[in-house]
Tab-separated table of C-alpha atoms in Angstrom:
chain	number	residue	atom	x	y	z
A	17	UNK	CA	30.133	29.638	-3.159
A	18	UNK	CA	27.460	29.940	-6.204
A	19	UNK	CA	24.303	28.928	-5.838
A	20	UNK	CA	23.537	27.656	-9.011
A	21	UNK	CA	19.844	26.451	-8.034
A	22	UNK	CA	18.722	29.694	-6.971
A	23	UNK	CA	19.505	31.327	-10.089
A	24	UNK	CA	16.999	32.432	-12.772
A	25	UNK	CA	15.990	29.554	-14.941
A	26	UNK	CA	16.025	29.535	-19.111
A	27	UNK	CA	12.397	28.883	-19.192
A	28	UNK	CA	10.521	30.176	-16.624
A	29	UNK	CA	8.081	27.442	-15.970
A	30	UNK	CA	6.780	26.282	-12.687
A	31	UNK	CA	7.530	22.064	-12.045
A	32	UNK	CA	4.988	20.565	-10.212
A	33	UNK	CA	6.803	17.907	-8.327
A	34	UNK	CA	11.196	17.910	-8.270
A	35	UNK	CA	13.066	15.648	-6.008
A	36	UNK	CA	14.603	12.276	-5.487
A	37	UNK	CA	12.938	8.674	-5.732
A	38	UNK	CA	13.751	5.089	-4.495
A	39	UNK	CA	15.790	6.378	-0.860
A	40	UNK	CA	16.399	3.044	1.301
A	41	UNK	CA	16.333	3.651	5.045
A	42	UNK	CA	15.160	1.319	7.781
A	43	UNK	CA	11.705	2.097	9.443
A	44	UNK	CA	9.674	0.796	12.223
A	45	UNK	CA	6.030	0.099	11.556
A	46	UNK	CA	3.269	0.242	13.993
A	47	UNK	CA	2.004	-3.720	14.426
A	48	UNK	CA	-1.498	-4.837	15.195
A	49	UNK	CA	-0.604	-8.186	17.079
A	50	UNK	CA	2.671	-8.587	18.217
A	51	UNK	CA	3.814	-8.113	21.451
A	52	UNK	CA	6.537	-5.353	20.643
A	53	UNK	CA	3.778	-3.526	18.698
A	54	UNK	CA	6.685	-2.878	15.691
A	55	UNK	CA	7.838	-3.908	12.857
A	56	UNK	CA	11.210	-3.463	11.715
A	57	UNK	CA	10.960	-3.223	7.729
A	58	UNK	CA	13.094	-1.237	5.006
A	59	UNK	CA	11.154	1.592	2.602
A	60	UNK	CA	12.208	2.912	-0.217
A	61	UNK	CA	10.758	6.699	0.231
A	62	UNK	CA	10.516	8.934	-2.718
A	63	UNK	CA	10.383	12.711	-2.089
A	64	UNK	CA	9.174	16.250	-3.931
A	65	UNK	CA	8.379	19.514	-3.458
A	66	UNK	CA	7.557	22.159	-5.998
A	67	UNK	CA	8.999	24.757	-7.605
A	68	UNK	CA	8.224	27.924	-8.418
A	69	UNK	CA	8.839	29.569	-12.336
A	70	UNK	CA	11.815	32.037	-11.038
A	71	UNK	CA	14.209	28.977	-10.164
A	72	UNK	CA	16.465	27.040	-12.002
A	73	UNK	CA	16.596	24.038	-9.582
A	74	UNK	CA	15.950	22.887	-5.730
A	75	UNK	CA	18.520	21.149	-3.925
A	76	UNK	CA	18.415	17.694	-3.651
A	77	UNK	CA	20.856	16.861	-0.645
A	78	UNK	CA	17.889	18.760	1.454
A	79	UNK	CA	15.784	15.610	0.725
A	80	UNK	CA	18.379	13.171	1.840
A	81	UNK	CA	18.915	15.221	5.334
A	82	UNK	CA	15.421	15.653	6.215
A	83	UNK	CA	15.031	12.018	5.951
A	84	UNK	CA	18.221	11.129	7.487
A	85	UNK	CA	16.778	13.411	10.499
A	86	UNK	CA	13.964	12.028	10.984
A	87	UNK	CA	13.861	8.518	13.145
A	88	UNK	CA	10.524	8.123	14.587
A	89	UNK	CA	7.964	5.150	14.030
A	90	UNK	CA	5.722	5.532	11.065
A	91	UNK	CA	2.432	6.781	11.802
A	92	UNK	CA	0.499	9.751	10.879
A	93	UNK	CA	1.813	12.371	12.833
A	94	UNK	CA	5.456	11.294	12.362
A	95	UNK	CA	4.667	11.188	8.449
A	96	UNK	CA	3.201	15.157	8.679
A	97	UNK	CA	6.471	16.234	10.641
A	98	UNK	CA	8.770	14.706	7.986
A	99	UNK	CA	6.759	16.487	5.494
A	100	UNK	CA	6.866	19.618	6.873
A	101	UNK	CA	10.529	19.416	7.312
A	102	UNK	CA	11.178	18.793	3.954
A	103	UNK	CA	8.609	21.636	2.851
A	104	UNK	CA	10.591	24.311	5.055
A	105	UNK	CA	14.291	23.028	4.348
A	106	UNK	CA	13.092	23.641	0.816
A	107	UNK	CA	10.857	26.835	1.030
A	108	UNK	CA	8.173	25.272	-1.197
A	109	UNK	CA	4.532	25.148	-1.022
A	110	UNK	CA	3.651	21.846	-1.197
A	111	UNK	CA	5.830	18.269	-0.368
A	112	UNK	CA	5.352	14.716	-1.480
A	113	UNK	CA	5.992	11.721	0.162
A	114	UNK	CA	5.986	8.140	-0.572
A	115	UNK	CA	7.192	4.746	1.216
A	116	UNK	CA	7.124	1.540	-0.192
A	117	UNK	CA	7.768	-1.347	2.203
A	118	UNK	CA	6.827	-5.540	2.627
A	119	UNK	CA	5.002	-5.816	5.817
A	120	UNK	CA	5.179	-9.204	7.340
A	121	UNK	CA	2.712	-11.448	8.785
A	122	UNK	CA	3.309	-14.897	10.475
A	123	UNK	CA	0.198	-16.858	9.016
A	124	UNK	CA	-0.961	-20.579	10.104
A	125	UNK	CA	-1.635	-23.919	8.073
A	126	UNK	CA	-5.817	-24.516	8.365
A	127	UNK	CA	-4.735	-28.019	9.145
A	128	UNK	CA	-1.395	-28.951	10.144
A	129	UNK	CA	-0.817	-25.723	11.690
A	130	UNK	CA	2.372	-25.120	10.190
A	131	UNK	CA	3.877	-21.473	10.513
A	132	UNK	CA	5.374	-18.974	7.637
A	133	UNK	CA	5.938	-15.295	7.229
A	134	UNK	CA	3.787	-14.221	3.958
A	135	UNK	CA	5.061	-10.618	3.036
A	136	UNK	CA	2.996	-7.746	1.239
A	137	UNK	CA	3.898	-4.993	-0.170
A	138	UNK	CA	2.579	-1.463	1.241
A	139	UNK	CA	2.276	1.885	0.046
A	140	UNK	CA	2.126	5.850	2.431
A	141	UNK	CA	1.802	8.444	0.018
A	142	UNK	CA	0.725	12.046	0.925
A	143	UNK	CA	0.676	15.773	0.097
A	144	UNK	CA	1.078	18.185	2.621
A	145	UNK	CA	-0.118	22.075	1.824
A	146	UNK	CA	-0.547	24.579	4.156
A	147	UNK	CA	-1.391	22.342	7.284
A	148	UNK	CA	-3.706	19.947	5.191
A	149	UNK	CA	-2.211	16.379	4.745
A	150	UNK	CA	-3.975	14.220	2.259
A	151	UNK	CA	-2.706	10.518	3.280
A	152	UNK	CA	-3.505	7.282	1.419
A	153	UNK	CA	-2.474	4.048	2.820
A	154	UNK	CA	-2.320	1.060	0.217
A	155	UNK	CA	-1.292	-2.332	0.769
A	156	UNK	CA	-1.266	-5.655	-2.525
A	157	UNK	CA	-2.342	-8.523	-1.098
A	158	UNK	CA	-2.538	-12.211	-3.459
A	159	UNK	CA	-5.010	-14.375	-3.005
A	160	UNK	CA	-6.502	-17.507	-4.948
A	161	UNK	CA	-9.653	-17.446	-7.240
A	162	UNK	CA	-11.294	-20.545	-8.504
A	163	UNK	CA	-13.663	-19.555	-11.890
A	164	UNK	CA	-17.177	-20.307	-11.222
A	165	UNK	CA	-17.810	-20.492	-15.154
A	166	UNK	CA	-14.726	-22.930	-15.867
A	167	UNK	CA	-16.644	-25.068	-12.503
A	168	UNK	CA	-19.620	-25.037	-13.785
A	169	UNK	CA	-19.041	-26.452	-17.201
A	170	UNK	CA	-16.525	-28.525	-16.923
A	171	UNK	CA	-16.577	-32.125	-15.975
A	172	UNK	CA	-14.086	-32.918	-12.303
A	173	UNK	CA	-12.371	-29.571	-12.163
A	174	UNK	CA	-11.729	-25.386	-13.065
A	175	UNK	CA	-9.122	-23.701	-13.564
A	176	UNK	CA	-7.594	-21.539	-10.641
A	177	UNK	CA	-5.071	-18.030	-10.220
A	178	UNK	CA	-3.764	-16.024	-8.410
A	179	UNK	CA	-4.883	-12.473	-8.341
A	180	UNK	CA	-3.918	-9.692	-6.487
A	181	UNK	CA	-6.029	-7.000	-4.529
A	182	UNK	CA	-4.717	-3.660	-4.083
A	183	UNK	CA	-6.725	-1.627	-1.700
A	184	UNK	CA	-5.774	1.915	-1.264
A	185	UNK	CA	-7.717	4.236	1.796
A	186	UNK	CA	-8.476	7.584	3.109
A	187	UNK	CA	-9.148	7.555	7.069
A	188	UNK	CA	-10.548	9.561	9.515
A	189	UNK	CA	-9.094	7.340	12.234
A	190	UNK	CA	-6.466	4.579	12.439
A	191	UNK	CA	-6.901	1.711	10.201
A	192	UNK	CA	-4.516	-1.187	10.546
A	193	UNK	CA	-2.354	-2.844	7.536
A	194	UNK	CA	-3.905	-6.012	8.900
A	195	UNK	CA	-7.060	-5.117	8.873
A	196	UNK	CA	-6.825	-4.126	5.077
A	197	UNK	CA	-5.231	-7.471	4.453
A	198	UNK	CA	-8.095	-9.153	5.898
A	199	UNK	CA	-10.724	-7.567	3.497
A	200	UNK	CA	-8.577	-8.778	0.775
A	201	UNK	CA	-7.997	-12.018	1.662
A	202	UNK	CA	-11.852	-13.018	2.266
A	203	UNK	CA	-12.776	-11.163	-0.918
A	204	UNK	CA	-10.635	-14.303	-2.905
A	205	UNK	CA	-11.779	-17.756	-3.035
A	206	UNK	CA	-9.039	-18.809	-0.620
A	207	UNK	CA	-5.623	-17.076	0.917
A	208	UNK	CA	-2.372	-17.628	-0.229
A	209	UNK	CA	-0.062	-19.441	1.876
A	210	UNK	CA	3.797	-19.571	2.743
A	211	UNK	CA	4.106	-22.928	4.131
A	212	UNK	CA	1.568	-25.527	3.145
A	213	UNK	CA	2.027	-29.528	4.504
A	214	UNK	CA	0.022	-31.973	2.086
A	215	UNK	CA	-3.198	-31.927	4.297
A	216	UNK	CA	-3.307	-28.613	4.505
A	217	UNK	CA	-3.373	-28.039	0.600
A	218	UNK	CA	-6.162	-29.981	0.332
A	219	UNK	CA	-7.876	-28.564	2.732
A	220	UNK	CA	-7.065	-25.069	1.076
A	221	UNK	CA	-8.316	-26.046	-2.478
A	222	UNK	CA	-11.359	-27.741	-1.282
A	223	UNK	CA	-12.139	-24.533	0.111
A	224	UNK	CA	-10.858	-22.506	-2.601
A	225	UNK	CA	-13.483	-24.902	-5.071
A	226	UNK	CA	-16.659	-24.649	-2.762
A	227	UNK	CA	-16.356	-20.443	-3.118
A	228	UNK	CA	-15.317	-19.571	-6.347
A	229	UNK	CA	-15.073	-15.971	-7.436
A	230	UNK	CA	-14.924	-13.860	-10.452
A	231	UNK	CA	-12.725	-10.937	-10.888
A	232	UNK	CA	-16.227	-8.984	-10.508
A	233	UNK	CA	-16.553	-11.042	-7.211
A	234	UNK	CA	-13.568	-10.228	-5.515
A	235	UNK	CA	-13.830	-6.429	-6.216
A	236	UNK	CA	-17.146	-6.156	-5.114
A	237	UNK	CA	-16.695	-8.338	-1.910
A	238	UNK	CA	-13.980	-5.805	-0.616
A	239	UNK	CA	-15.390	-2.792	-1.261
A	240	UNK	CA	-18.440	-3.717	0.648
A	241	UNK	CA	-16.319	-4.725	3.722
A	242	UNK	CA	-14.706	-1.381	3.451
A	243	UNK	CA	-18.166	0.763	3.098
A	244	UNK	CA	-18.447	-1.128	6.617
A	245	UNK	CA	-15.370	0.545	7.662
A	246	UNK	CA	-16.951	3.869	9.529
A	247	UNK	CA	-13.178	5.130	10.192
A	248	UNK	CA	-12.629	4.749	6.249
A	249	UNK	CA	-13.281	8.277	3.867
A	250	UNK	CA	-12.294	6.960	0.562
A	251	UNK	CA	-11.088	3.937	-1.014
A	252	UNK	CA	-10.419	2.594	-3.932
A	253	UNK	CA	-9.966	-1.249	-5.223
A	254	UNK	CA	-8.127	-2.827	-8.126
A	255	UNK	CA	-7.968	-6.834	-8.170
A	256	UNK	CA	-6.129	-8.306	-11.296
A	257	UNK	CA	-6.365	-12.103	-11.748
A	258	UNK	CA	-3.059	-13.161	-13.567
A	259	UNK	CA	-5.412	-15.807	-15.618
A	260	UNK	CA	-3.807	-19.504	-15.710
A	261	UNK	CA	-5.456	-20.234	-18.906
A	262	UNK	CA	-5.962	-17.291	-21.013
A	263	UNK	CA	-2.871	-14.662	-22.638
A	264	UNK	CA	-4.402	-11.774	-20.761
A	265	UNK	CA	-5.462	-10.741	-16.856
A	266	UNK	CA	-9.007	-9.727	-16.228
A	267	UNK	CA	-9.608	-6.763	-13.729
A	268	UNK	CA	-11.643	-5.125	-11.727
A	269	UNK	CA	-11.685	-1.757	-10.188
A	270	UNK	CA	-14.434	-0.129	-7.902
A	271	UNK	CA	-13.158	3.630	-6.258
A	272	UNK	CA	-16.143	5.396	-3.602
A	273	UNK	CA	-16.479	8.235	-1.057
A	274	UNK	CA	-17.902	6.293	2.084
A	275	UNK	CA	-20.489	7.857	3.879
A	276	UNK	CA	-21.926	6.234	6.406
């Protein structure tokens, strides 16, 4: 039978990045606290390689087997074998790889104790060339802000949002979803919660009130827990308040090299 993709292409012009986006498959995630150390979450995985000027297309059902072959947990080494498979079922140079997923967290009620599952959305993307992976692990996390200015000036109140922090890393070493949540969440002026009994919402505003935090705050506050993070080679932070009383969001974004 033809092959059609290996042909000559029309205009012989190298792509940088050809494959498929927004694959669902179930994957198990490596979990900080819980006793079965997993998670069972679903991605959705985009994946590319590139392609050199002489051909007119790659083949696309490659993508979808590699990934239906590959049923490991997701960790680094598991990520750099799925990589290379999809590098050498395609003959390229270079691969891509993305998953999205919600990782899920039972949180507590500061007062009543109550339990929820808050979910946040996380983000493995890499590029493996040659036997160099570069790996980024990004997770959003919302949390409340309180405006200092709108507390200051104003007579019995402020005006609170939500904003969200999205931290993205480079590691030497392993660095825990959890632990990235963590820098985000004590960046804000308070958490955000699933479940929340009457006591405990007052408890969490009254706490959200006595630290408020600009935009400029909250950026700065978790990139200086990450400098702190020796196992952590790069990282970058974005934290965008969806503002409750003007038409706009303000943001914030500080990206470093650590060195420690």
């Amino acid at each position: 039978m033809q092959d059609v993709q290996n042909g000559p292409a029309k205009v012989a012009m190298p792509i940088d990045r050809v494959g498929v986006k927004e694959l669902r498959t179930p994957i198990l995630v490596r979990n900080r606290d819980h006793k079965e150390n997993v998670q069972h979450t679903v991605a959705s995985v985009d994946l590319s390689v590139d392609l050199p000027a002489e051909f007119k297309g790659t083949h696309m059902s490659r993508f979808v087997e590699a990934l239906e072959a590959w049923d490991e947990e997701l960790d680094y080494k598991s990520f750099k074998r799925l990589l290379g498979n999809v590098r050498e079922r395609l003959q390229a140079k270079r691969a891509h790889l993305t998953f999205r997923f919600p990782y899920f967290l039972e949180r507590t009620a500061p007062s009543t104790g109550s339990k929820g599952l808050m979910d946040y959305q996380c983000e493995l993307t890499g590029v493996l060339e040659g036997d160099q992976l570069s790996f980024v692990l990004g997770v959003e996390v919302p949390v409340m802000t309180v405006c200092p200015c709108s507390l200051a000036i104003c007579h019995g109140g402020a005006h609170s949002q939500r904003a969200i922090v999205t931290i993205r890393t480079r590691s030497t070493g392993l660095v825990w979803i959890e632990d990235l949540i963590a820098v985000a969440e004590k960046a804000g002026s308070s958490p955000v919660h699933s479940v929340l009994k009457r006591e405990d919402e007052r408890d969490v505003v009254d706490s959200a009130f006595a630290n408020p935090a600009f935009v400029e705050d909250v950026v700065r506050s978790a990139a200086h827990s990450l400098q702190k993070m020796e196992q952590v080679s790069w990282f970058r932070v974005d934290v965008e308040s969806q503002e409750s009383i003007h038409n706009h969001s303000a943001y914030a974004s500080i990206e470093m090299e650590n060195t420690h």
